[in-house]
Structure formats: C-alpha cells, structure tokens
mmCIF file of C-alpha atoms in Angstrom:
data_model
loop_
_atom_site.group_PDB
_atom_site.id
_atom_site.type_symbol
_atom_site.label_atom_id
_atom_site.label_comp_id
_atom_site.label_asym_id
_atom_site.label_seq_id
_atom_site.Cartn_x
_atom_site.Cartn_y
_atom_site.Cartn_z
ATOM 1 C CA ILE A 1 131.860 92.690 79.790
ATOM 2 C CA PRO A 2 135.199 94.154 80.912
ATOM 3 C CA VAL A 3 137.806 94.289 78.180
ATOM 4 C CA PRO A 4 140.880 92.198 79.081
ATOM 5 C CA ALA A 5 144.261 93.940 79.182
ATOM 6 C CA ASP A 6 145.581 91.805 76.296
ATOM 7 C CA TYR A 7 142.703 92.696 73.933
ATOM 8 C CA ARG A 8 144.182 93.773 70.573
ATOM 9 C CA ILE A 9 142.877 97.097 69.309
ATOM 10 C CA GLY A 10 141.919 97.361 65.647
ATOM 11 C CA PRO A 11 140.015 99.552 63.166
ATOM 12 C CA GLY A 12 136.457 100.239 64.296
ATOM 13 C CA ASP A 13 137.102 100.057 68.035
ATOM 14 C CA HIS A 14 135.908 103.015 70.124
ATOM 15 C CA LEU A 15 138.194 104.590 72.727
ATOM 16 C CA VAL A 16 136.780 106.857 75.417
ATOM 17 C CA ILE A 17 139.371 109.337 76.751
ATOM 18 C CA GLN A 18 138.515 111.498 79.768
ATOM 19 C CA LEU A 19 140.702 114.377 80.943
ATOM 20 C CA PHE A 20 140.640 115.581 84.557
ATOM 21 C CA GLY A 21 142.405 118.365 86.407
ATOM 22 C CA LYS A 22 143.332 121.462 84.473
ATOM 23 C CA ARG A 23 140.791 120.481 81.814
ATOM 24 C CA ASN A 24 137.672 118.361 82.086
ATOM 25 C CA VAL A 25 136.664 116.940 78.750
ATOM 26 C CA GLU A 26 135.672 113.602 77.255
ATOM 27 C CA TYR A 27 136.493 112.294 73.780
ATOM 28 C CA ASN A 28 134.737 109.336 72.157
ATOM 29 C CA LEU A 29 137.046 108.360 69.298
ATOM 30 C CA VAL A 30 137.064 105.642 66.640
ATOM 31 C CA VAL A 31 140.220 103.855 65.525
ATOM 32 C CA THR A 32 140.716 104.593 61.832
ATOM 33 C CA ARG A 33 141.346 102.040 59.111
ATOM 34 C CA ASP A 34 145.086 102.636 59.309
ATOM 35 C CA GLY A 35 145.058 101.874 63.059
ATOM 36 C CA LYS A 36 145.275 105.417 64.412
ATOM 37 C CA VAL A 37 143.139 107.344 66.864
ATOM 38 C CA LEU A 38 142.868 111.094 66.158
ATOM 39 C CA ILE A 39 142.887 112.939 69.495
ATOM 40 C CA PRO A 40 142.004 116.672 69.406
ATOM 41 C CA GLU A 41 144.894 118.951 70.428
ATOM 42 C CA PHE A 42 147.100 115.889 70.677
ATOM 43 C CA GLY A 43 147.361 114.481 67.186
ATOM 44 C CA PRO A 44 147.180 110.985 65.713
ATOM 45 C CA VAL A 45 148.333 108.072 67.870
ATOM 46 C CA ALA A 46 149.008 104.649 66.322
ATOM 47 C CA VAL A 47 147.225 102.078 68.481
ATOM 48 C CA GLY A 48 146.314 99.413 65.912
ATOM 49 C CA GLY A 49 147.700 96.044 66.919
ATOM 50 C CA LEU A 50 148.546 97.177 70.451
ATOM 51 C CA SER A 51 147.029 95.536 73.492
ATOM 52 C CA PHE A 52 144.549 97.664 75.419
ATOM 53 C CA ALA A 53 147.018 97.919 78.316
ATOM 54 C CA ASP A 54 149.806 99.199 76.030
ATOM 55 C CA ALA A 55 147.496 101.671 74.271
ATOM 56 C CA GLU A 56 146.236 102.987 77.609
ATOM 57 C CA THR A 57 149.792 103.534 78.851
ATOM 58 C CA LEU A 58 150.798 105.220 75.582
ATOM 59 C CA ILE A 59 147.913 107.709 75.669
ATOM 60 C CA THR A 60 147.947 108.510 79.396
ATOM 61 C CA SER A 61 151.711 109.037 79.479
ATOM 62 C CA GLY A 62 151.486 111.224 76.373
ATOM 63 C CA PHE A 63 148.933 113.519 78.002
ATOM 64 C CA GLU A 64 150.998 113.768 81.189
ATOM 65 C CA GLN A 65 153.993 114.927 79.131
ATOM 66 C CA ARG A 66 152.104 117.381 76.893
ATOM 67 C CA VAL A 67 149.370 118.802 79.140
ATOM 68 C CA ILE A 68 150.602 119.982 82.521
ATOM 69 C CA GLY A 69 148.147 119.390 85.341
ATOM 70 C CA ALA A 70 145.903 117.045 83.362
ATOM 71 C CA ARG A 71 145.315 113.368 83.947
ATOM 72 C CA ALA A 72 143.843 111.048 81.330
ATOM 73 C CA VAL A 73 141.715 107.940 81.807
ATOM 74 C CA VAL A 74 141.239 105.595 78.855
ATOM 75 C CA THR A 75 138.436 103.043 78.564
ATOM 76 C CA MET A 76 136.981 100.988 75.742
ATOM 77 C CA GLY A 77 133.653 101.942 74.198
ATOM 78 C CA ARG A 78 131.858 99.967 71.525
ATOM 79 C CA LEU A 79 133.975 97.162 70.119
ATOM 80 C CA ARG A 80 134.485 96.344 66.462
ATOM 81 C CA THR A 81 133.352 93.188 64.695
ATOM 82 C CA ILE A 82 135.769 90.760 63.085
ATOM 83 C CA GLN A 83 135.544 88.125 60.362
ATOM 84 C CA VAL A 84 136.766 84.560 60.916
ATOM 85 C CA ARG A 85 136.729 81.449 58.739
ATOM 86 C CA LEU A 86 135.512 78.024 59.805
ATOM 87 C CA SER A 87 136.809 75.108 57.757
ATOM 88 C CA GLY A 88 137.255 71.383 58.014
ATOM 89 C CA ASP A 89 134.769 69.032 59.680
ATOM 90 C CA VAL A 90 132.326 71.631 61.015
ATOM 91 C CA ARG A 91 128.556 71.702 60.568
ATOM 92 C CA GLN A 92 128.429 75.042 58.766
ATOM 93 C CA PRO A 93 131.788 76.028 57.216
ATOM 94 C CA GLY A 94 132.155 79.567 55.926
ATOM 95 C CA ILE A 95 133.042 83.145 56.868
ATOM 96 C CA TYR A 96 131.374 84.618 59.946
ATOM 97 C CA THR A 97 131.185 88.108 61.423
ATOM 98 C CA ILE A 98 131.437 87.981 65.207
ATOM 99 C CA GLY A 99 132.194 90.296 68.115
ATOM 100 C CA GLY A 100 135.722 91.469 68.749
ATOM 101 C CA LEU A 101 135.827 89.760 72.166
ATOM 102 C CA SER A 102 134.810 86.333 70.847
ATOM 103 C CA SER A 103 136.992 83.359 71.662
ATOM 104 C CA LEU A 104 137.630 80.082 69.869
ATOM 105 C CA ILE A 105 134.979 78.270 71.920
ATOM 106 C CA ASP A 106 132.469 81.113 71.400
ATOM 107 C CA ALA A 107 132.866 80.846 67.630
ATOM 108 C CA LEU A 108 132.349 77.082 67.628
ATOM 109 C CA LEU A 109 129.223 77.333 69.785
ATOM 110 C CA THR A 110 127.582 80.108 67.760
ATOM 111 C CA THR A 111 128.264 78.718 64.274
ATOM 112 C CA GLY A 112 126.748 75.247 64.537
ATOM 113 C CA GLY A 113 129.571 73.346 66.196
ATOM 114 C CA ILE A 114 131.668 70.400 65.051
ATOM 115 C CA ALA A 115 130.393 67.709 62.700
ATOM 116 C CA GLY A 116 130.235 64.084 63.784
ATOM 117 C CA THR A 117 133.279 63.376 61.626
ATOM 118 C CA GLY A 118 135.385 66.121 63.264
ATOM 119 C CA THR A 119 137.879 65.834 66.064
ATOM 120 C CA LEU A 120 137.245 67.282 69.507
ATOM 121 C CA ARG A 121 140.868 66.905 70.574
ATOM 122 C CA ASP A 122 142.919 68.903 68.073
ATOM 123 C CA ILE A 123 141.006 72.027 66.993
ATOM 124 C CA ARG A 124 143.453 74.461 65.402
ATOM 125 C CA LEU A 125 143.489 78.250 65.353
ATOM 126 C CA ILE A 126 145.460 79.447 62.328
ATOM 127 C CA ARG A 127 146.700 83.036 62.066
ATOM 128 C CA ASP A 128 148.852 84.345 59.204
ATOM 129 C CA GLY A 129 149.415 80.804 57.998
ATOM 130 C CA LYS A 130 150.682 79.520 61.367
ATOM 131 C CA ILE A 131 148.984 77.456 64.068
ATOM 132 C CA VAL A 132 148.852 79.719 67.135
ATOM 133 C CA SER A 133 146.639 77.581 69.382
ATOM 134 C CA ARG A 134 145.337 74.007 69.687
ATOM 135 C CA LEU A 135 142.172 73.278 71.642
ATOM 136 C CA ASP A 136 141.306 69.954 73.262
ATOM 137 C CA LEU A 137 137.596 70.115 74.090
ATOM 138 C CA TYR A 138 137.891 67.016 76.293
ATOM 139 C CA GLU A 139 139.826 69.140 78.792
ATOM 140 C CA LEU A 140 136.846 71.505 78.966
ATOM 141 C CA LEU A 141 134.084 68.889 78.883
ATOM 142 C CA LEU A 142 135.643 66.404 81.313
ATOM 143 C CA GLU A 143 137.814 68.621 83.529
ATOM 144 C CA GLY A 144 136.391 72.132 83.167
ATOM 145 C CA ASN A 145 139.748 73.414 81.923
ATOM 146 C CA SER A 146 139.470 76.102 79.221
ATOM 147 C CA GLY A 147 143.174 76.922 79.132
ATOM 148 C CA GLY A 148 143.384 76.088 75.421
ATOM 149 C CA ASP A 149 140.816 78.747 74.514
ATOM 150 C CA ALA A 150 142.060 81.929 72.800
ATOM 151 C CA PHE A 151 140.651 85.273 71.699
ATOM 152 C CA LEU A 152 140.137 85.596 67.944
ATOM 153 C CA ARG A 153 141.446 88.264 65.607
ATOM 154 C CA HIS A 154 140.318 89.505 62.222
ATOM 155 C CA ASN A 155 140.962 86.982 59.408
ATOM 156 C CA ASP A 156 141.667 84.071 61.780
ATOM 157 C CA THR A 157 140.893 80.549 60.545
ATOM 158 C CA ILE A 158 139.455 77.800 62.737
ATOM 159 C CA PHE A 159 140.268 74.393 61.269
ATOM 160 C CA VAL A 160 138.768 71.148 62.563
ATOM 161 C CA PRO A 161 140.556 68.011 61.261
ATOM 162 C CA ALA A 162 138.875 64.623 60.884
ATOM 163 C CA ILE A 163 138.312 62.557 64.012
ATOM 164 C CA GLY A 164 141.188 60.375 65.157
ATOM 165 C CA ASP A 165 141.254 56.926 66.769
ATOM 166 C CA VAL A 166 138.179 56.135 68.848
ATOM 167 C CA VAL A 167 137.140 53.585 71.450
ATOM 168 C CA TYR A 168 133.621 52.510 72.340
ATOM 169 C CA ILE A 169 133.100 51.886 76.041
ATOM 170 C CA ALA A 170 129.946 49.986 76.989
ATOM 171 C CA GLY A 171 128.661 48.115 79.981
ATOM 172 C CA GLU A 172 128.974 49.018 83.640
ATOM 173 C CA VAL A 173 130.491 52.512 83.378
ATOM 174 C CA GLN A 174 129.104 55.938 84.291
ATOM 175 C CA ARG A 175 128.977 57.339 80.746
ATOM 176 C CA PRO A 176 128.864 54.655 78.005
ATOM 177 C CA ALA A 177 129.837 56.380 74.752
ATOM 178 C CA ILE A 178 132.339 56.628 71.925
ATOM 179 C CA TYR A 179 135.509 58.454 73.028
ATOM 180 C CA GLU A 180 138.309 59.847 70.916
ATOM 181 C CA LEU A 181 141.850 58.860 71.858
ATOM 182 C CA ARG A 182 144.818 61.197 71.826
ATOM 183 C CA GLY A 183 148.132 59.413 71.557
ATOM 184 C CA GLU A 184 148.865 56.283 73.576
ATOM 185 C CA THR A 185 145.986 55.613 75.972
ATOM 186 C CA THR A 186 145.581 52.857 78.530
ATOM 187 C CA LEU A 187 142.363 51.132 79.538
ATOM 188 C CA GLY A 188 142.461 52.948 82.875
ATOM 189 C CA GLU A 189 142.644 56.346 81.171
ATOM 190 C CA ALA A 190 139.772 55.444 78.843
ATOM 191 C CA LEU A 191 137.625 54.333 81.788
ATOM 192 C CA ALA A 192 138.397 57.647 83.516
ATOM 193 C CA MET A 193 137.001 59.502 80.480
ATOM 194 C CA ALA A 194 133.841 57.416 80.850
ATOM 195 C CA GLY A 195 133.461 58.550 84.459
ATOM 196 C CA GLY A 196 134.778 55.352 85.988
ATOM 197 C CA MET A 197 133.168 51.981 86.629
ATOM 198 C CA LEU A 198 129.921 51.326 88.433
ATOM 199 C CA PRO A 199 129.994 49.320 91.686
ATOM 200 C CA THR A 200 128.526 46.381 89.749
ATOM 201 C CA ALA A 201 131.432 46.307 87.267
ATOM 202 C CA SER A 202 133.887 43.424 87.121
ATOM 203 C CA LEU A 203 137.238 43.932 85.414
ATOM 204 C CA GLN A 204 137.954 40.227 85.458
ATOM 205 C CA ASP A 205 134.875 39.553 83.328
ATOM 206 C CA SER A 206 135.614 42.407 80.882
ATOM 207 C CA ILE A 207 136.816 42.051 77.309
ATOM 208 C CA ILE A 208 138.458 44.271 74.698
ATOM 209 C CA GLU A 209 137.325 43.681 71.129
ATOM 210 C CA ARG A 210 139.847 45.101 68.696
ATOM 211 C CA ILE A 211 139.263 45.682 64.977
ATOM 212 C CA LEU A 212 142.465 45.146 63.005
ATOM 213 C CA PRO A 213 143.403 47.119 59.833
ATOM 214 C CA ALA A 214 142.526 44.145 57.603
ATOM 215 C CA GLY A 215 138.998 44.059 59.051
ATOM 216 C CA SER A 216 139.458 41.007 61.261
ATOM 217 C CA ARG A 217 138.757 41.162 64.976
ATOM 218 C CA THR A 218 140.545 39.954 68.053
ATOM 219 C CA VAL A 219 139.220 39.659 71.589
ATOM 220 C CA LEU A 220 141.280 40.134 74.744
ATOM 221 C CA ASP A 221 139.539 38.269 77.561
ATOM 222 C CA PHE A 222 140.769 39.288 81.007
ATOM 223 C CA HIS A 223 139.065 36.243 82.536
ATOM 224 C CA ALA A 224 141.680 34.120 80.776
ATOM 225 C CA LEU A 225 144.612 35.762 82.603
ATOM 226 C CA PRO A 226 146.739 33.430 84.742
ATOM 227 C CA ALA A 227 145.394 32.921 88.254
ATOM 228 C CA SER A 228 148.755 34.067 89.673
ATOM 229 C CA GLN A 229 147.877 37.615 88.552
ATOM 230 C CA GLY A 230 145.102 37.977 91.101
ATOM 231 C CA GLY A 231 143.871 40.753 93.336
ATOM 232 C CA ALA A 232 145.393 44.220 93.070
ATOM 233 C CA ALA A 233 148.215 43.035 90.796
ATOM 234 C CA GLN A 234 145.742 41.761 88.206
ATOM 235 C CA ARG A 235 143.680 44.958 88.429
ATOM 236 C CA GLU A 236 146.739 47.170 87.805
ATOM 237 C CA SER A 237 147.828 44.952 84.913
ATOM 238 C CA VAL A 238 144.397 45.181 83.286
ATOM 239 C CA LEU A 239 144.094 48.970 83.699
ATOM 240 C CA ALA A 240 147.556 49.450 82.162
ATOM 241 C CA THR A 241 146.527 47.626 78.977
ATOM 242 C CA PRO A 242 147.212 49.991 76.025
ATOM 243 C CA LEU A 243 144.392 50.770 73.602
ATOM 244 C CA ARG A 244 144.795 51.445 69.914
#
C-alpha cells in the first residue's frame, strides 16, 4: 500500500532513489542501524526518525544542489519490521513482530484481541513512557470513526486497562448487550449505543435495576412517575436519567 507522508523512517527500511536528466541511475538502499542511508557519490544522509516527506525533501534538494542537471525521485521499497508489546487485559500478552505500517487497531486484530475483562473505551498507546494516543473502539464499532487509531513505532507498548462501569440493556432494543460506559451517561445515550428502541418498546413500562456498592439493589420504575409528567415531557425526563 502507499506509504503515508508521515511514516517514520527507521533502520531496515529500503529507499529507492532514481536520478533523471544528466544521469540516469537507480539506487536501492537500506537505512543502516544508526539511521543513515549511504548514497553513492553523495555520502551518508541521516534519515532515521524523519518522516518520509521530510526525508524525500532532504534527498531531492541535496541532489539538486550537488548534481547540476539531475533530478531525484525518492520512493519507499521494502519496509522494516518493528517490535511492539501488548500488556494488560489482552488475550495473548507479549512481544510481537509486525510490519512497519501497522496501526494500533491492526496490532489488536492480529494478536488475539482484547480479553473479556479489558476495556474497549480507553486503549492506550505508550511511547517512551508517555501516553501518546487513546483509542475508543466504540467510536469505530458504532460510528465508523477511526480517528483515534495511530501508526506504531518500534518498542511501542499497547496497554489495555480493566473494563470500567457497564450497563446491561435488555428488552425491546435493536442490540441487547452489555455496554461499557465512559464518564457520565444518560439513559438516552445508552439506548443510542444499543441501536435505539424497537417500535414495540414502551419507556413508561421500563425499569432500571441498579446494583449498589454494598450489594443491595434498587429499582427505578418509570411507570410510577407522576401523571403530570406525561407525553413528550415524561419521555425527555426518562431519557435524561443518568446511569452509573
């Protein structure tokens, strides 16, 4: 697949440099362990850690200054492999060797995925001891938004914390299931995660059963609401009920 402009070059990557004009030659070069590419008749160029766009500009501008009448084109050849760590509540924790263009989601899919005890809403990408990205898989699964995904680098750590607060939605909804909450969530937001209510659903006859920290249970029965809160006003009041 095409290499994105922000791809970070590292040891083991292959750069293909083609010269046109006064000279017509092609070089297939490998980035050394110290992050340099050794170009014949040009010398070593430090490209390790640079984005592909920056490395391309550095090499092409260098040829234009040193070789009169020659134009250089830089492309990526074979890409290196990288090692990443998976830790936390994942099915198969450990160190994995994956392709240099792999993303956070790619790594999770190809290494067994998240355990039943792991969160789907706060997956952390740790680089050099700092959290550089947080991924909420609900945004991808429910909305198709992969904006939280990120390309991986060598020695990155993917950490999956334990699952947070959950709510079980059953009855007349599109997708009855257990859903993980993220921060303060209302009943309306939880029902939206479940795909909404079926035409046969009745909010007035619905209940919320809540398990308290001590183990006791309470039941909120919407049928017991005052009759004055009828129609649309009652519906809005019920949907705005906070869950915890």
